[in-house]
PDB file of C-alpha atoms and ligand atoms in Angstrom:
ATOM      1  CA  MET A1404       3.490  44.205  35.683  1.00 84.00           C
ATOM      2  CA  GLN A1405       0.013  44.007  34.363  1.00 86.00           C
ATOM      3  CA  GLU A1406       0.505  46.268  31.511  1.00 89.00           C
ATOM      4  CA  GLN A1407       3.854  45.181  30.811  1.00 91.00           C
ATOM      5  CA  ILE A1408       2.237  41.379  29.975  1.00 92.00           C
ATOM      6  CA  LYS A1409       0.123  42.591  28.350  1.00 90.00           C
ATOM      7  CA  ASN A1410       2.455  44.540  26.002  1.00 92.00           C
ATOM      8  CA  ILE A1411       5.150  41.595  25.855  1.00 93.00           C
ATOM      9  CA  LYS A1412       5.267  40.935  21.993  1.00 93.00           C
ATOM     10  CA  THR A1413       7.038  37.451  22.218  1.00 93.00           C
ATOM     11  CA  LEU A1414       6.760  34.000  23.902  1.00 93.00           C
ATOM     12  CA  GLU A1415      10.837  34.022  24.737  1.00 93.00           C
ATOM     13  CA  ASP A1416      10.106  37.517  26.219  1.00 94.00           C
ATOM     14  CA  LEU A1417       7.076  36.095  28.038  1.00 94.00           C
ATOM     15  CA  GLN A1418       8.325  32.948  29.262  1.00 94.00           C
ATOM     16  CA  ALA A1419      11.386  34.906  30.481  1.00 94.00           C
ATOM     17  CA  LEU A1420       9.378  37.304  32.637  1.00 94.00           C
ATOM     18  CA  TYR A1421       7.426  34.554  33.510  1.00 95.00           C
ATOM     19  CA  VAL A1422      10.357  32.765  35.307  1.00 94.00           C
ATOM     20  CA  ALA A1423      11.654  36.826  36.977  1.00 94.00           C
ATOM     21  CA  THR A1424       8.100  36.359  38.881  1.00 94.00           C
ATOM     22  CA  PHE A1425       6.966  32.814  39.191  1.00 93.00           C
ATOM     23  CA  GLY A1426      10.501  30.890  39.365  1.00 93.00           C
ATOM     24  CA  LYS A1427      12.898  29.985  42.250  1.00 93.00           C
ATOM     25  CA  ASN A1428      14.303  33.163  42.838  1.00 93.00           C
ATOM     26  CA  GLY A1429      11.169  35.012  41.183  1.00 93.00           C
ATOM     27  CA  THR A1430       9.717  38.232  42.528  1.00 94.00           C
ATOM     28  CA  MET A1431       6.436  36.940  43.569  1.00 93.00           C
ATOM     29  CA  THR A1432       8.137  34.200  44.711  1.00 94.00           C
ATOM     30  CA  ALA A1433      10.058  36.265  47.419  1.00 93.00           C
ATOM     31  CA  ARG A1434       6.927  37.195  48.730  1.00 92.00           C
ATOM     32  CA  LEU A1435       4.795  34.307  48.751  1.00 92.00           C
ATOM     33  CA  LYS A1436       7.584  33.262  50.978  1.00 92.00           C
ATOM     34  CA  GLU A1437       7.435  36.416  53.375  1.00 91.00           C
ATOM     35  CA  MET A1438       3.259  35.892  53.402  1.00 89.00           C
ATOM     36  CA  LYS A1439       3.297  34.790  57.392  1.00 89.00           C
ATOM     37  CA  ASN A1440       4.287  37.743  58.369  1.00 91.00           C
ATOM     38  CA  LEU A1441       1.256  39.920  56.493  1.00 91.00           C
ATOM     39  CA  ASP A1442      -2.316  40.600  58.074  1.00 92.00           C
ATOM     40  CA  ASN A1443      -5.383  38.267  56.925  1.00 92.00           C
ATOM     41  CA  ASP A1444      -6.091  41.521  54.381  1.00 93.00           C
ATOM     42  CA  ALA A1445      -2.498  41.509  52.726  1.00 92.00           C
ATOM     43  CA  ARG A1446      -2.596  38.248  52.418  1.00 92.00           C
ATOM     44  CA  ALA A1447      -5.862  37.921  50.984  1.00 93.00           C
ATOM     45  CA  GLU A1448      -4.330  40.862  48.459  1.00 93.00           C
ATOM     46  CA  LEU A1449      -1.318  38.876  47.909  1.00 93.00           C
ATOM     47  CA  ASN A1450      -2.928  35.715  46.704  1.00 93.00           C
ATOM     48  CA  LYS A1451      -5.702  37.885  44.664  1.00 94.00           C
ATOM     49  CA  GLU A1452      -2.679  39.710  42.739  1.00 93.00           C
ATOM     50  CA  ASN A1453      -0.728  35.916  42.392  1.00 93.00           C
ATOM     51  CA  SER A1454      -3.335  34.202  40.689  1.00 93.00           C
ATOM     52  CA  THR A1455      -4.419  37.213  38.587  1.00 94.00           C
ATOM     53  CA  LEU A1456      -0.709  37.511  37.352  1.00 93.00           C
ATOM     54  CA  ARG A1457      -0.887  34.088  36.208  1.00 94.00           C
ATOM     55  CA  GLU A1458      -4.028  34.080  34.433  1.00 94.00           C
ATOM     56  CA  LEU A1459      -2.524  37.096  32.739  1.00 94.00           C
ATOM     57  CA  PHE A1460       0.753  34.621  31.497  1.00 94.00           C
ATOM     58  CA  LYS A1461      -1.770  32.537  30.371  1.00 94.00           C
ATOM     59  CA  VAL A1462      -3.788  34.366  28.534  1.00 94.00           C
ATOM     60  CA  ARG A1463      -0.887  36.429  26.438  1.00 94.00           C
ATOM     61  CA  GLN A1464       0.866  32.944  26.141  1.00 94.00           C
ATOM     62  CA  SER A1465      -2.093  32.346  23.883  1.00 94.00           C
ATOM     63  CA  GLU A1466      -2.242  34.991  22.122  1.00 94.00           C
ATOM     64  CA  LEU A1467       1.070  34.849  21.352  1.00 94.00           C
ATOM     65  CA  GLU A1468       0.943  31.202  19.916  1.00 94.00           C
ATOM     66  CA  GLN A1469      -2.409  31.793  18.215  1.00 94.00           C
ATOM     67  CA  GLN A1470      -0.309  34.653  16.604  1.00 92.00           C
ATOM     68  CA  ALA A1471       2.566  32.717  15.721  1.00 90.00           C
ATOM     69  CA  LEU A1472       0.487  30.187  14.488  1.00 92.00           C
ATOM     70  CA  MET A1473      -1.320  32.899  11.818  1.00 91.00           C
ATOM     71  CA  ALA A1474       1.816  33.946  11.327  1.00 89.00           C
ATOM     72  CA  GLY A1475       3.543  30.193  10.020  1.00 88.00           C
ATOM     73  CA  LEU A1476      -0.126  29.695   8.085  1.00 88.00           C
ATOM     74  CA  GLN A1477       0.454  32.807   5.975  1.00 86.00           C
ATOM     75  CA  LYS A1478       3.985  31.481   5.222  1.00 86.00           C
ATOM     76  CA  GLN A1479       2.171  28.335   4.097  1.00 85.00           C
ATOM     77  CA  LYS A1480       1.874  27.576   0.312  1.00 80.00           C
ATOM     78  CA  LEU A1481      -0.728  25.088  -0.623  1.00 78.00           C
ATOM     79  CA  ASP A1482       0.280  23.883  -4.205  1.00 78.00           C
ATOM     80  CA  VAL A1483      -3.132  22.729  -5.317  1.00 80.00           C
ATOM     81  CA  SER A1484      -1.860  21.169  -8.278  1.00 82.00           C
ATOM     82  CA  LEU A1485      -0.234  18.342  -6.878  1.00 79.00           C
ATOM     83  CA  ASN A1486      -1.240  14.619  -7.255  1.00 79.00           C
ATOM     84  CA  PRO A1487      -2.680  13.774  -3.634  1.00 77.00           C
ATOM     85  CA  GLU A1488      -1.305  10.416  -2.125  1.00 77.00           C
ATOM     86  CA  PRO A1489      -3.221   7.133  -3.050  1.00 74.00           C
ATOM     87  CA  GLU A1490      -5.068   6.287  -0.118  1.00 74.00           C
ATOM     88  CA  ASN A1491      -3.963   2.843   1.009  1.00 75.00           C
ATOM     89  CA  THR A1492      -7.161   1.506   2.023  1.00 77.00           C
ATOM     90  CA  GLY A1493      -7.572  -2.396   3.287  1.00 79.00           C
ATOM     91  CA  THR A1494      -9.707  -4.969   1.145  1.00 81.00           C
ATOM     92  CA  LEU A1495     -11.427  -7.803   1.533  1.00 86.00           C
ATOM     93  CA  HIS A1496      -8.729 -10.927   0.794  1.00 86.00           C
ATOM     94  CA  PRO A1497     -10.091 -13.369  -2.059  1.00 85.00           C
ATOM     95  CA  ILE A1498     -10.499 -16.097  -0.125  1.00 85.00           C
ATOM     96  CA  THR A1499     -13.014 -14.015   2.086  1.00 87.00           C
ATOM     97  CA  HIS A1500     -14.709 -12.571  -0.674  1.00 86.00           C
ATOM     98  CA  ALA A1501     -15.503 -16.211  -1.666  1.00 88.00           C
ATOM     99  CA  LEU A1502     -16.436 -17.593   1.892  1.00 90.00           C
ATOM    100  CA  ALA A1503     -19.091 -14.978   2.247  1.00 93.00           C
ATOM    101  CA  ASP A1504     -20.300 -15.872  -1.171  1.00 93.00           C
ATOM    102  CA  ILE A1505     -20.631 -19.440  -0.460  1.00 95.00           C
ATOM    103  CA  SER A1506     -21.460 -19.109   3.064  1.00 96.00           C
ATOM    104  CA  SER A1507     -24.959 -16.818   1.814  1.00 97.00           C
ATOM    105  CA  ILE A1508     -25.668 -19.064  -1.387  1.00 98.00           C
ATOM    106  CA  LEU A1509     -25.795 -21.956   1.086  1.00 98.00           C
ATOM    107  CA  GLU A1510     -27.722 -20.484   3.958  1.00 98.00           C
ATOM    108  CA  SER A1511     -30.192 -19.318   1.215  1.00 98.00           C
ATOM    109  CA  PHE A1512     -30.706 -23.152   0.926  1.00 98.00           C
ATOM    110  CA  GLY A1513     -31.452 -23.620   4.352  1.00 98.00           C
ATOM    111  CA  TYR A1514     -27.986 -24.967   5.202  1.00 98.00           C
ATOM    112  CA  GLU A1515     -26.449 -23.792   8.505  1.00 98.00           C
ATOM    113  CA  LEU A1516     -22.744 -23.339   9.624  1.00 97.00           C
ATOM    114  CA  TRP A1517     -20.914 -24.840  11.524  1.00 97.00           C
ATOM    115  CA  THR A1518     -17.218 -24.653  12.840  1.00 95.00           C
ATOM    116  CA  GLY A1519     -14.940 -26.794  14.355  1.00 97.00           C
ATOM    117  CA  PRO A1520     -11.599 -27.163  15.737  1.00 98.00           C
ATOM    118  CA  GLU A1521      -8.371 -27.504  13.623  1.00 98.00           C
ATOM    119  CA  VAL A1522      -6.101 -29.599  15.525  1.00 98.00           C
ATOM    120  CA  GLU A1523      -9.001 -32.792  15.211  1.00 97.00           C
ATOM    121  CA  ASP A1524      -8.644 -35.635  17.498  1.00 97.00           C
ATOM    122  CA  ASP A1525      -8.491 -39.029  15.837  1.00 95.00           C
ATOM    123  CA  TRP A1526     -12.395 -39.873  16.326  1.00 97.00           C
ATOM    124  CA  HIS A1527     -13.963 -36.902  14.445  1.00 98.00           C
ATOM    125  CA  ASN A1528     -11.111 -36.922  11.719  1.00 96.00           C
ATOM    126  CA  PHE A1529     -10.594 -40.720  10.598  1.00 96.00           C
ATOM    127  CA  THR A1530     -12.597 -43.262  12.712  1.00 96.00           C
ATOM    128  CA  ALA A1531     -16.070 -41.647  13.130  1.00 98.00           C
ATOM    129  CA  LEU A1532     -15.711 -41.595   9.349  1.00 97.00           C
ATOM    130  CA  ASN A1533     -15.351 -44.797   8.479  1.00 96.00           C
ATOM    131  CA  THR A1534     -11.837 -45.033   8.532  1.00 93.00           C
ATOM    132  CA  PRO A1535     -10.551 -46.581  11.117  1.00 86.00           C
ATOM    133  CA  MET A1536      -6.568 -47.310  11.815  1.00 86.00           C
ATOM    134  CA  HIS A1537      -5.475 -49.611   9.598  1.00 86.00           C
ATOM    135  CA  HIS A1538      -7.846 -48.535   6.701  1.00 85.00           C
ATOM    136  CA  PRO A1539      -6.092 -48.048   3.412  1.00 78.00           C
ATOM    137  CA  ALA A1540      -7.791 -44.663   3.093  1.00 74.00           C
ATOM    138  CA  ARG A1541      -5.639 -42.765   5.394  1.00 78.00           C
ATOM    139  CA  ASP A1542      -2.781 -42.760   2.819  1.00 74.00           C
ATOM    140  CA  MET A1543      -5.184 -41.071   0.601  1.00 73.00           C
ATOM    141  CA  GLN A1544      -4.442 -37.485   2.969  1.00 74.00           C
ATOM    142  CA  ASP A1545      -0.860 -36.823   4.175  1.00 87.00           C
ATOM    143  CA  THR A1546      -1.307 -35.973   7.362  1.00 91.00           C
ATOM    144  CA  PHE A1547       0.349 -33.721  10.390  1.00 92.00           C
ATOM    145  CA  PHE A1548       0.442 -35.823  13.286  1.00 91.00           C
ATOM    146  CA  LEU A1549       0.377 -34.345  16.951  1.00 94.00           C
ATOM    147  CA  PRO A1550       2.666 -36.139  19.421  1.00 93.00           C
ATOM    148  CA  ASN A1551      -0.074 -36.396  21.541  1.00 95.00           C
ATOM    149  CA  GLY A1552      -2.108 -38.207  18.672  1.00 90.00           C
ATOM    150  CA  ASN A1553      -4.600 -35.440  17.350  1.00 95.00           C
ATOM    151  CA  VAL A1554      -3.915 -34.403  14.271  1.00 94.00           C
ATOM    152  CA  MET A1555      -4.302 -31.106  12.069  1.00 95.00           C
ATOM    153  CA  ARG A1556      -7.739 -31.379  10.357  1.00 96.00           C
ATOM    154  CA  THR A1557      -6.899 -32.826   7.459  1.00 95.00           C
ATOM    155  CA  GLN A1558     -10.725 -32.268   6.086  1.00 96.00           C
ATOM    156  CA  THR A1559     -13.622 -30.328   7.114  1.00 97.00           C
ATOM    157  CA  SER A1560     -15.747 -33.763   6.776  1.00 97.00           C
ATOM    158  CA  ALA A1561     -14.518 -33.346  10.811  1.00 98.00           C
ATOM    159  CA  ILE A1562     -17.337 -31.091  11.307  1.00 98.00           C
ATOM    160  CA  GLN A1563     -19.782 -33.207   9.568  1.00 98.00           C
ATOM    161  CA  ILE A1564     -19.253 -36.138  12.306  1.00 98.00           C
ATOM    162  CA  ARG A1565     -19.479 -32.835  15.062  1.00 98.00           C
ATOM    163  CA  SER A1566     -22.547 -31.437  14.026  1.00 98.00           C
ATOM    164  CA  MET A1567     -24.401 -35.264  13.419  1.00 98.00           C
ATOM    165  CA  GLU A1568     -23.324 -35.673  17.472  1.00 98.00           C
ATOM    166  CA  LYS A1569     -24.607 -32.653  18.899  1.00 98.00           C
ATOM    167  CA  LYS A1570     -27.356 -32.384  16.795  1.00 98.00           C
ATOM    168  CA  GLY A1571     -28.893 -35.671  15.500  1.00 97.00           C
ATOM    169  CA  ALA A1572     -31.231 -36.075  12.438  1.00 97.00           C
ATOM    170  CA  PRO A1573     -32.533 -34.252  10.810  1.00 98.00           C
ATOM    171  CA  ILE A1574     -29.659 -31.537  10.113  1.00 98.00           C
ATOM    172  CA  LYS A1575     -29.104 -29.684   6.997  1.00 98.00           C
ATOM    173  CA  MET A1576     -25.600 -28.044   7.731  1.00 98.00           C
ATOM    174  CA  PHE A1577     -22.287 -26.559   6.065  1.00 98.00           C
ATOM    175  CA  GLY A1578     -19.194 -26.548   7.733  1.00 97.00           C
ATOM    176  CA  ILE A1579     -15.806 -23.996   6.832  1.00 94.00           C
ATOM    177  CA  GLY A1580     -12.497 -24.294   7.832  1.00 94.00           C
ATOM    178  CA  ALA A1581      -8.992 -24.461   7.371  1.00 94.00           C
ATOM    179  CA  THR A1582      -7.469 -27.960   6.329  1.00 95.00           C
ATOM    180  CA  TYR A1583      -3.859 -29.253   6.364  1.00 95.00           C
ATOM    181  CA  ARG A1584      -2.067 -31.784   4.453  1.00 92.00           C
ATOM    182  CA  LYS A1585       1.920 -32.366   3.616  1.00 88.00           C
ATOM    183  CA  GLU A1586       1.991 -31.226  -0.013  1.00 82.00           C
ATOM    184  CA  MET A1587       3.071 -28.538  -1.724  1.00 75.00           C
ATOM    185  CA  ASP A1588       2.944 -27.541  -5.336  1.00 75.00           C
ATOM    186  CA  ALA A1589       0.961 -24.623  -7.666  1.00 69.00           C
ATOM    187  CA  THR A1590      -2.939 -25.946  -7.139  1.00 69.00           C
ATOM    188  CA  HIS A1591      -1.865 -27.391  -3.659  1.00 74.00           C
ATOM    189  CA  GLY A1592      -0.565 -26.084  -0.274  1.00 78.00           C
ATOM    190  CA  PRO A1593       0.078 -27.398   3.249  1.00 88.00           C
ATOM    191  CA  MET A1594      -2.758 -25.426   4.406  1.00 89.00           C
ATOM    192  CA  PHE A1595      -5.805 -24.582   2.173  1.00 88.00           C
ATOM    193  CA  HIS A1596      -9.619 -24.528   2.874  1.00 92.00           C
ATOM    194  CA  GLN A1597     -12.945 -26.922   2.198  1.00 95.00           C
ATOM    195  CA  ILE A1598     -16.499 -26.606   3.060  1.00 96.00           C
ATOM    196  CA  GLU A1599     -18.180 -29.494   3.676  1.00 97.00           C
ATOM    197  CA  GLY A1600     -22.114 -29.962   2.974  1.00 98.00           C
ATOM    198  CA  LEU A1601     -24.236 -32.434   4.789  1.00 98.00           C
ATOM    199  CA  TYR A1602     -28.140 -33.032   4.456  1.00 98.00           C
ATOM    200  CA  ILE A1603     -29.623 -35.586   5.990  1.00 98.00           C
ATOM    201  CA  ASP A1604     -33.663 -36.323   6.436  1.00 98.00           C
ATOM    202  CA  LYS A1605     -35.885 -39.255   5.836  1.00 97.00           C
ATOM    203  CA  ASP A1606     -35.910 -39.070   2.135  1.00 95.00           C
ATOM    204  CA  VAL A1607     -32.764 -36.894   0.932  1.00 98.00           C
ATOM    205  CA  THR A1608     -31.760 -38.865  -2.319  1.00 98.00           C
ATOM    206  CA  MET A1609     -28.689 -38.387  -5.031  1.00 97.00           C
ATOM    207  CA  THR A1610     -30.800 -36.072  -7.274  1.00 97.00           C
ATOM    208  CA  ASP A1611     -31.353 -33.941  -4.197  1.00 98.00           C
ATOM    209  CA  LEU A1612     -27.264 -33.700  -3.695  1.00 98.00           C
ATOM    210  CA  ILE A1613     -27.096 -32.992  -7.883  1.00 97.00           C
ATOM    211  CA  GLY A1614     -29.653 -30.134  -7.793  1.00 97.00           C
ATOM    212  CA  ASP A1615     -27.781 -28.271  -4.784  1.00 97.00           C
ATOM    213  CA  VAL A1616     -24.413 -28.450  -6.270  1.00 96.00           C
ATOM    214  CA  GLN A1617     -25.974 -27.536 -10.015  1.00 96.00           C
ATOM    215  CA  GLU A1618     -27.936 -24.676  -8.288  1.00 97.00           C
ATOM    216  CA  PHE A1619     -24.863 -23.220  -6.093  1.00 97.00           C
ATOM    217  CA  LEU A1620     -22.318 -23.339  -9.139  1.00 95.00           C
ATOM    218  CA  LYS A1621     -24.063 -21.352 -10.863  1.00 96.00           C
ATOM    219  CA  ARG A1622     -25.006 -18.795  -8.550  1.00 96.00           C
ATOM    220  CA  PHE A1623     -21.656 -19.208  -7.182  1.00 95.00           C
ATOM    221  CA  PHE A1624     -19.905 -18.389 -10.660  1.00 94.00           C
ATOM    222  CA  GLU A1625     -22.800 -16.337 -12.214  1.00 94.00           C
ATOM    223  CA  MET A1626     -23.743 -18.430 -14.912  1.00 92.00           C
ATOM    224  CA  ASP A1627     -26.752 -19.169 -16.681  1.00 93.00           C
ATOM    225  CA  ASN A1628     -26.619 -22.705 -16.801  1.00 90.00           C
ATOM    226  CA  VAL A1629     -23.644 -25.345 -15.796  1.00 92.00           C
ATOM    227  CA  GLU A1630     -22.792 -28.690 -17.407  1.00 93.00           C
ATOM    228  CA  LEU A1631     -21.871 -31.102 -14.591  1.00 95.00           C
ATOM    229  CA  ARG A1632     -20.084 -34.580 -15.298  1.00 97.00           C
ATOM    230  CA  ILE A1633     -20.699 -37.247 -12.358  1.00 97.00           C
ATOM    231  CA  ARG A1634     -18.210 -39.952 -11.944  1.00 98.00           C
ATOM    232  CA  PRO A1635     -18.633 -43.208  -9.467  1.00 98.00           C
ATOM    233  CA  SER A1636     -15.486 -42.511  -6.883  1.00 97.00           C
ATOM    234  CA  TYR A1637     -14.125 -43.615  -3.442  1.00 95.00           C
ATOM    235  CA  PHE A1638     -14.964 -41.794  -0.193  1.00 95.00           C
ATOM    236  CA  PRO A1639     -14.880 -44.351   3.054  1.00 95.00           C
ATOM    237  CA  PHE A1640     -17.760 -42.116   4.229  1.00 97.00           C
ATOM    238  CA  THR A1641     -19.822 -41.862   1.412  1.00 98.00           C
ATOM    239  CA  GLU A1642     -21.510 -45.132  -0.515  1.00 97.00           C
ATOM    240  CA  PRO A1643     -21.959 -44.962  -3.147  1.00 98.00           C
ATOM    241  CA  SER A1644     -18.910 -41.795  -3.680  1.00 98.00           C
ATOM    242  CA  ILE A1645     -19.160 -39.547  -6.999  1.00 98.00           C
ATOM    243  CA  GLU A1646     -16.763 -37.008  -8.335  1.00 97.00           C
ATOM    244  CA  VAL A1647     -18.699 -33.481  -9.655  1.00 97.00           C
ATOM    245  CA  ASP A1648     -16.842 -32.213 -12.571  1.00 96.00           C
ATOM    246  CA  MET A1649     -18.160 -29.033 -13.996  1.00 94.00           C
ATOM    247  CA  LYS A1650     -17.501 -27.688 -17.875  1.00 92.00           C
ATOM    248  CA  TRP A1651     -15.590 -24.721 -17.926  1.00 89.00           C
ATOM    249  CA  ARG A1652     -15.268 -22.010 -20.206  1.00 85.00           C
ATOM    250  CA  GLY A1653     -16.688 -24.425 -22.663  1.00 80.00           C
ATOM    251  CA  ASP A1654     -13.998 -26.624 -23.197  1.00 84.00           C
ATOM    252  CA  LYS A1655     -11.995 -28.569 -20.356  1.00 91.00           C
ATOM    253  CA  TRP A1656     -13.509 -30.385 -17.577  1.00 94.00           C
ATOM    254  CA  LEU A1657     -12.661 -29.271 -13.968  1.00 91.00           C
ATOM    255  CA  GLU A1658     -12.846 -31.785 -10.835  1.00 92.00           C
ATOM    256  CA  LEU A1659     -14.907 -29.594  -8.487  1.00 93.00           C
ATOM    257  CA  MET A1660     -15.745 -31.350  -5.548  1.00 96.00           C
ATOM    258  CA  GLY A1661     -16.234 -35.164  -3.489  1.00 97.00           C
ATOM    259  CA  ALA A1662     -19.538 -36.332  -2.602  1.00 98.00           C
ATOM    260  CA  GLY A1663     -21.669 -39.177  -2.224  1.00 98.00           C
ATOM    261  CA  MET A1664     -24.866 -40.594   0.249  1.00 98.00           C
ATOM    262  CA  VAL A1665     -23.391 -40.869   3.795  1.00 98.00           C
ATOM    263  CA  HIS A1666     -22.548 -44.222   4.637  1.00 98.00           C
ATOM    264  CA  PRO A1667     -25.167 -46.123   7.319  1.00 98.00           C
ATOM    265  CA  ASP A1668     -21.672 -46.595   9.559  1.00 98.00           C
ATOM    266  CA  VAL A1669     -21.198 -42.828  10.032  1.00 98.00           C
ATOM    267  CA  LEU A1670     -25.139 -41.860  10.349  1.00 98.00           C
ATOM    268  CA  ARG A1671     -24.528 -44.894  12.988  1.00 98.00           C
ATOM    269  CA  ASN A1672     -20.744 -43.826  14.863  1.00 98.00           C
ATOM    270  CA  CYS A1673     -23.325 -40.379  15.314  1.00 98.00           C
ATOM    271  CA  GLY A1674     -26.044 -41.980  16.992  1.00 98.00           C
ATOM    272  CA  ILE A1675     -28.231 -41.785  13.942  1.00 98.00           C
ATOM    273  CA  ASN A1676     -30.546 -44.683  12.888  1.00 98.00           C
ATOM    274  CA  PRO A1677     -29.490 -45.378   9.459  1.00 98.00           C
ATOM    275  CA  GLU A1678     -33.116 -47.449   8.899  1.00 98.00           C
ATOM    276  CA  GLU A1679     -34.727 -44.137   9.604  1.00 98.00           C
ATOM    277  CA  TYR A1680     -32.314 -41.191   8.027  1.00 98.00           C
ATOM    278  CA  GLN A1681     -30.333 -40.894   5.152  1.00 98.00           C
ATOM    279  CA  GLY A1682     -28.414 -38.148   3.399  1.00 98.00           C
ATOM    280  CA  PHE A1683     -25.581 -36.519   1.538  1.00 98.00           C
ATOM    281  CA  ALA A1684     -22.335 -34.825   1.694  1.00 98.00           C
ATOM    282  CA  PHE A1685     -20.403 -32.909  -0.306  1.00 98.00           C
ATOM    283  CA  GLY A1686     -16.410 -31.481   0.256  1.00 97.00           C
ATOM    284  CA  PHE A1687     -14.697 -29.372  -1.796  1.00 94.00           C
ATOM    285  CA  GLY A1688     -11.680 -26.690  -1.677  1.00 90.00           C
ATOM    286  CA  TRP A1689     -13.304 -23.445  -1.464  1.00 86.00           C
ATOM    287  CA  ASP A1690      -9.232 -22.019  -2.537  1.00 85.00           C
ATOM    288  CA  ARG A1691      -9.650 -23.510  -5.910  1.00 84.00           C
ATOM    289  CA  LEU A1692     -13.250 -22.100  -6.234  1.00 87.00           C
ATOM    290  CA  ALA A1693     -11.632 -18.267  -5.525  1.00 86.00           C
ATOM    291  CA  MET A1694      -8.836 -19.288  -8.141  1.00 85.00           C
ATOM    292  CA  LEU A1695     -11.311 -20.027 -10.683  1.00 86.00           C
ATOM    293  CA  LYS A1696     -13.773 -17.638 -10.310  1.00 86.00           C
ATOM    294  CA  TYR A1697     -11.053 -14.510 -10.068  1.00 83.00           C
ATOM    295  CA  GLY A1698      -8.789 -16.101 -12.661  1.00 82.00           C
ATOM    296  CA  LEU A1699      -5.585 -16.970 -10.303  1.00 81.00           C
ATOM    297  CA  ASN A1700      -3.261 -19.322 -11.233  1.00 78.00           C
ATOM    298  CA  ASP A1701      -1.473 -20.263  -8.038  1.00 79.00           C
ATOM    299  CA  LEU A1702      -2.808 -20.859  -4.951  1.00 77.00           C
ATOM    300  CA  ARG A1703       0.466 -20.255  -2.751  1.00 79.00           C
ATOM    301  CA  LYS A1704       0.244 -16.404  -3.794  1.00 81.00           C
ATOM    302  CA  LEU A1705      -3.385 -16.695  -2.261  1.00 81.00           C
ATOM    303  CA  TYR A1706      -1.160 -16.795   1.242  1.00 82.00           C
ATOM    304  CA  ASP A1707       1.636 -15.054   0.720  1.00 82.00           C
ATOM    305  CA  GLY A1708       0.418 -12.057   1.885  1.00 81.00           C
ATOM    306  CA  ASP A1709       2.260  -9.819  -0.877  1.00 84.00           C
ATOM    307  CA  ILE A1710      -0.336  -6.825  -1.161  1.00 83.00           C
ATOM    308  CA  ARG A1711       1.408  -5.813  -4.429  1.00 84.00           C
ATOM    309  CA  TRP A1712       0.237  -9.265  -5.686  1.00 81.00           C
ATOM    310  CA  LEU A1713      -2.828  -8.773  -4.446  1.00 81.00           C
ATOM    311  CA  LYS A1714      -3.484  -4.799  -5.621  1.00 80.00           C
ATOM    312  CA  ASN A1715      -2.458  -6.565  -9.265  1.00 77.00           C
ATOM    313  CA  ALA A1716      -5.075  -9.342  -9.267  1.00 72.00           C
ATOM    314  CA  GLY A1717      -7.684  -6.555  -8.459  1.00 73.00           C
ATOM    315  CA  PHE A1718      -8.082  -6.614  -4.744  1.00 73.00           C
TER     316      PHE A1718
HETATM  317  N1  DAH B2910     -13.127 -35.182   2.649  1.00 65.09           N
HETATM  318  C1  DAH B2910     -12.516 -35.157   1.267  1.00 65.09           C
HETATM  319  C2  DAH B2910     -11.337 -34.579   0.929  1.00 65.09           C
HETATM  320  O1  DAH B2910     -10.664 -34.099   1.713  1.00 65.09           O
HETATM  321  C3  DAH B2910     -13.864 -34.583   0.467  1.00 65.09           C
HETATM  322  C4  DAH B2910     -15.327 -35.299   0.450  1.00 65.09           C
HETATM  323  C5  DAH B2910     -15.502 -36.001  -0.016  1.00 65.09           C
HETATM  324  C6  DAH B2910     -16.163 -34.585   1.534  1.00 65.09           C
HETATM  325  C7  DAH B2910     -16.829 -36.572  -0.576  1.00 65.09           C
HETATM  326  C8  DAH B2910     -17.699 -34.988   1.458  1.00 65.09           C
HETATM  327  C9  DAH B2910     -17.731 -36.289   1.035  1.00 65.09           C
HETATM  328  O2  DAH B2910     -18.437 -34.701   2.207  1.00 65.09           O
HETATM  329  O3  DAH B2910     -19.079 -36.701   1.032  1.00 65.09           O
HETATM  330  O4  DAH B2910     -10.693 -35.607   0.071  1.00 65.09           O
END
């Protein structure tokens, strides 16, 4: 039997012999059934024979499998002239790239990153920001209201409130995240991303604001110099309020961000004494900055999830 196993040439034959030996009606199976009639020595002998045979089957099986594998490999030809399939490795989304750049610049200026919930209550999104219930400035932002009176955050300014409530003054923070408004065209989507900066201390001034904004833009766009235009504006949470434009490619002015000195009422709402502390805040959309930096022309494309478009755009 042992020789027979060793000489078997195919896996099929081996399988057949295995069944004939250990199968339901196999020879070994039959002998094992009669084991109770044997004396101790004969039993031990039979057990040994049983396990030796099983082991032999196993060894022969792996030998034959190995042979089959090698034979198969020899038949295969590798055509090294074929171009390999390009690998489809994932990359970071442009918005993620922009966020990483923006965060590392602001952190290098000493701003600390804060986040907040996207479903906000009225207090943090509006009221604490000096925009009480019937304030006309609420119409500046087309809000998604939830049935319980909460809103989808319309502005990351809500995060500055949360940070001041929690940490008080002095504080130098930036908040980032998704914001939501009922609007949709090539440069606006119902969801977009904002960055909010805030710096409150004893003698922070508008000049500090403009300096930080200018340096930030220089680094983000990797330009030697950026030309800014400061226009007076209105936001309920800043007084005075400004809008910052940037000269783009030598010819046109781009509106980039809103900013201003934080309104004393906003500080008071967060438990900070405006007689002692003052400072600035600024806010802007970072999808827009990403579009400018990477030369993209339709904001909605950023969120379509179309990999062909992302690859075409160089990502
Ligand atoms: N929250 C404003 C908006 O969404 C942007 C903004 C303007 C933020 C001025 C500020 C600020 O902090 O000072 O339109």
